[in-house]
Coordinates of C-alpha atoms in Angstrom, one line a residue:
Y1 CA 4.2 105.2 103.8
I2 CA 8.4 102.9 103.7
E3 CA 8.2 102.5 100.7
Q4 CA 8.1 106.5 99.9
Y5 CA 10.8 106.3 102.7
I6 CA 12.9 103.4 100.2
M7 CA 12.2 106.2 97.1
I8 CA 13.2 109.4 99.2
S9 CA 16.1 108.0 100.4
L10 CA 17.4 106.8 97.1
L11 CA 16.4 109.0 94.7
Y12 CA 16.9 112.4 96.1
P13 CA 20.8 112.1 96.5
M14 CA 21.7 110.9 93.7
V15 CA 19.5 113.4 91.2
G16 CA 20.6 117.1 90.9
V17 CA 17.4 118.7 92.8
G18 CA 15.1 120.0 95.3
Y19 CA 13.8 117.6 98.0
R20 CA 10.0 119.4 96.0
V21 CA 10.6 118.0 93.0
V22 CA 11.6 114.6 94.3
G23 CA 8.7 114.6 96.2
N24 CA 6.3 115.3 93.6
Y25 CA 7.8 112.9 91.0
I26 CA 7.2 110.8 94.2
N27 CA 3.7 111.6 94.6
A28 CA 2.7 110.7 90.9
V29 CA 4.4 107.5 91.3
Y30 CA 2.5 105.9 94.3
R31 CA -0.6 108.8 93.9
E32 CA 0.1 110.3 96.8
D33 CA -1.0 113.5 97.9
I34 CA 2.0 113.6 100.5
H35 CA 3.7 117.3 101.1
P36 CA 6.6 117.4 99.2
N37 CA 8.0 119.1 103.6
S38 CA 6.9 115.8 104.3
Y39 CA 9.0 113.4 102.0
Y40 CA 12.0 116.8 103.5
K41 CA 11.3 115.6 107.2
M42 CA 11.7 110.8 106.2
F43 CA 15.1 111.9 104.5
N44 CA 15.9 113.7 107.8
N45 CA 14.6 110.4 110.0
V46 CA 16.8 108.3 107.5
L47 CA 20.0 110.7 108.2
N48 CA 19.6 110.4 111.1
A49 CA 19.4 106.5 111.8
A50 CA 22.4 106.4 109.5
Y51 CA 24.4 108.6 111.4
Q52 CA 23.0 106.1 115.2
K53 CA 24.1 103.3 112.8
V54 CA 28.0 104.4 112.5
L55 CA 27.8 105.6 116.1
E56 CA 27.4 101.3 116.8
N57 CA 30.0 101.3 114.5
N58 CA 32.2 102.7 116.4
L59 CA 32.2 100.3 119.9
E60 CA 32.1 97.4 117.7
Y61 CA 36.3 96.1 117.6
N62 CA 37.5 96.1 115.0
K63 CA 40.5 94.4 113.4
V64 CA 40.9 96.3 110.4
V65 CA 40.7 100.6 110.5
I66 CA 41.2 101.6 107.0
V67 CA 41.7 105.7 106.5
D68 CA 41.8 107.8 103.7
S69 CA 40.7 111.2 102.9
T70 CA 38.5 112.8 99.7
G71 CA 37.8 116.7 98.2
I72 CA 33.6 117.1 98.2
K73 CA 32.1 119.6 97.1
L74 CA 29.5 121.6 99.1
D75 CA 26.9 123.8 97.9
K76 CA 27.1 127.3 97.9
K77 CA 24.1 128.1 99.8
F78 CA 24.9 125.8 103.0
T79 CA 28.4 126.3 105.0
H80 CA 29.4 124.6 108.1
K81 CA 31.3 127.9 110.6
A82 CA 33.4 125.0 112.3
I83 CA 34.4 124.3 109.2
L84 CA 35.1 126.8 107.0
E85 CA 35.1 129.7 109.7
K86 CA 35.6 132.6 106.8
S87 CA 37.3 131.1 104.1
K88 CA 33.9 129.3 102.3
P89 CA 36.0 127.3 100.3
K90 CA 34.5 125.1 97.0
M91 CA 35.9 122.0 98.3
I92 CA 36.3 120.5 102.3
K93 CA 38.4 117.4 102.9
T94 CA 36.4 114.0 104.4
V95 CA 39.1 111.9 106.1
V96 CA 37.3 108.4 106.5
Y97 CA 37.0 105.8 108.3
I98 CA 36.1 102.1 106.9
S99 CA 36.8 98.7 108.5
D100 CA 37.9 95.9 107.0
D101 CA 34.6 94.7 106.4
Y102 CA 32.7 97.1 104.8
R103 CA 31.6 98.8 107.9
L104 CA 31.6 103.1 108.3
L105 CA 34.0 104.0 111.2
Y106 CA 34.1 107.4 111.6
V107 CA 33.9 110.7 108.7
D108 CA 36.1 113.5 109.6
L109 CA 35.9 117.4 107.8
A110 CA 38.8 120.1 107.8
K111 CA 39.7 122.7 105.0
Y112 CA 40.8 121.1 102.0
S113 CA 44.3 123.0 102.3
K114 CA 45.3 121.0 105.5
P115 CA 47.5 117.9 105.1
D116 CA 45.8 114.8 106.2
K117 CA 45.7 113.7 110.1
S118 CA 47.1 110.4 111.4
S119 CA 44.6 110.8 114.6
L120 CA 42.9 108.3 114.7
P121 CA 39.7 108.7 117.3
D122 CA 40.0 107.2 121.1
F123 CA 36.5 105.6 120.4
I124 CA 37.5 103.0 118.0
S125 CA 39.0 100.1 118.6
C126 CA 41.3 98.3 116.3
E127 CA 44.7 96.0 115.9
Y128 CA 45.7 97.4 112.3
F129 CA 45.7 101.1 111.5
V130 CA 46.3 101.3 107.7
A131 CA 46.6 104.3 105.2
D132 CA 48.5 106.3 102.9
S133 CA 51.7 108.9 103.2
G134 CA 49.6 111.7 103.5
F135 CA 49.5 110.5 107.2
F136 CA 53.1 109.1 107.9
D137 CA 53.1 110.7 111.6
K138 CA 55.9 108.9 112.7
E139 CA 55.5 110.4 116.6
K140 CA 51.6 109.8 116.7
L141 CA 51.9 106.0 114.9
I142 CA 54.4 105.3 117.4
K143 CA 52.0 106.4 120.6
Y144 CA 49.5 104.4 119.4
K145 CA 51.7 100.9 119.4
K146 CA 53.2 101.1 122.2
D147 CA 49.7 103.1 124.3
Y148 CA 46.9 101.1 122.4
D149 CA 48.8 98.4 121.1
V150 CA 48.0 99.3 117.3
I151 CA 50.2 98.4 114.5
P152 CA 50.1 100.8 112.2
V153 CA 51.1 100.0 108.4
V154 CA 51.5 102.9 106.9
K155 CA 53.3 104.0 104.1
Q156 CA 56.3 105.7 104.5
R157 CA 57.2 109.1 102.2
N158 CA 60.4 108.3 100.4
K159 CA 64.0 108.9 101.8
K160 CA 67.0 107.5 101.6
E161 CA 68.1 107.9 105.2
R162 CA 65.9 106.6 108.7
D163 CA 66.0 106.9 111.8
K164 CA 65.4 104.2 114.5
T165 CA 61.9 104.9 114.7
E166 CA 61.4 105.5 110.7
K167 CA 62.8 101.9 110.7
Y168 CA 60.7 100.1 112.5
L169 CA 58.1 101.8 111.0
L170 CA 58.9 100.6 108.1
F171 CA 59.3 97.3 109.3
L172 CA 55.9 96.9 110.6
L173 CA 54.2 98.4 107.3
V174 CA 56.8 95.4 105.0
S175 CA 56.1 92.8 107.4
N176 CA 52.3 93.7 107.1
L177 CA 51.2 94.3 103.5
C178 CA 48.5 92.1 102.9
I179 CA 46.6 93.9 105.2
Y180 CA 48.8 97.7 103.9
I181 CA 47.1 96.1 100.2
Q182 CA 43.6 96.6 101.7
R183 CA 43.7 99.9 101.0
W184 CA 41.4 99.7 97.5
K185 CA 38.8 98.5 99.8
I186 CA 38.4 102.6 100.9
E187 CA 39.1 103.9 97.5
R188 CA 36.4 101.8 95.4
C189 CA 34.4 103.2 98.5
F190 CA 35.4 106.9 96.9
A191 CA 35.3 105.7 93.5
M192 CA 31.5 104.7 94.4
F193 CA 29.8 107.6 95.9
K194 CA 31.2 109.9 93.7
H195 CA 29.6 107.7 90.4
L196 CA 26.2 106.9 92.3
F197 CA 26.0 110.3 94.0
G198 CA 28.7 112.7 91.8
D199 CA 30.8 114.6 94.7
R200 CA 28.3 117.8 95.4
L201 CA 26.5 118.1 99.5
K202 CA 23.2 119.6 98.8
T203 CA 21.0 119.2 102.4
K204 CA 21.4 122.0 105.2
K205 CA 22.1 118.1 107.2
W206 CA 24.8 117.8 105.1
I207 CA 27.8 115.4 107.5
R208 CA 24.8 113.1 107.8
E209 CA 24.0 113.4 104.0
L210 CA 27.5 112.7 103.9
I211 CA 27.1 109.4 106.3
F212 CA 24.6 108.3 104.5
K213 CA 26.1 108.2 100.9
F214 CA 29.0 106.3 102.5
L215 CA 27.0 104.2 104.2
L216 CA 25.2 103.1 100.3
A217 CA 28.2 103.5 98.3
L218 CA 30.1 101.3 101.1
A219 CA 27.2 98.4 100.8
V220 CA 27.4 99.3 96.9
T221 CA 31.4 98.3 96.9
N222 CA 30.2 95.3 99.5
Y223 CA 28.0 93.4 96.4
K224 CA 29.8 94.0 93.8
T225 CA 33.0 92.6 95.0
R226 CA 31.5 90.0 96.1
G227 CA 30.6 88.9 92.5
K228 CA 26.3 89.4 92.6
S229 CA 26.0 92.5 90.0

């Protein structure tokens, strides 16, 4: 059922209805009599394959890693105990790490009320770490440079006076502005993500749904950027 796999993978994340409606629609198109639960199992297989692909991306060396965050709405039905605890917010903060060649490296989740984190996962190896001012943490960024030889290209908040560490980080930013401007790639990814799928998660395994949607958004972003659309 290769065609059905493709249909459920593309349709279900993009429409605002349940998998049974999508499954019955695909049955009507292909004149099949497959139970909707089988389609849902197909979709979960796709999610798992996408998750494994991201794990494979982590093992590769990346010259540039770009990080940013966006808010994602949650369906009222589903919760994630490790993230939501008792408060059950309507939105979560999704921190996304991508490479400069549009590969998804990592997705992190946090409560929406918490500030951005500048932590670079230990399993991601790179030469440049690119982020905006929300991720500026001079102690962590200097540690990246000294311990991992990663060059932090991170925008600072406006300050009239800076200490030596902040001046050094500002020097790294100014000397690598051509690297910093690549942040547009992750901004384009977020724009394409919400254009294609909205900003609401529906499935119970929504961390994998999130990864799958970002993989598709990056694929479409890369396709449009290369002028093939």
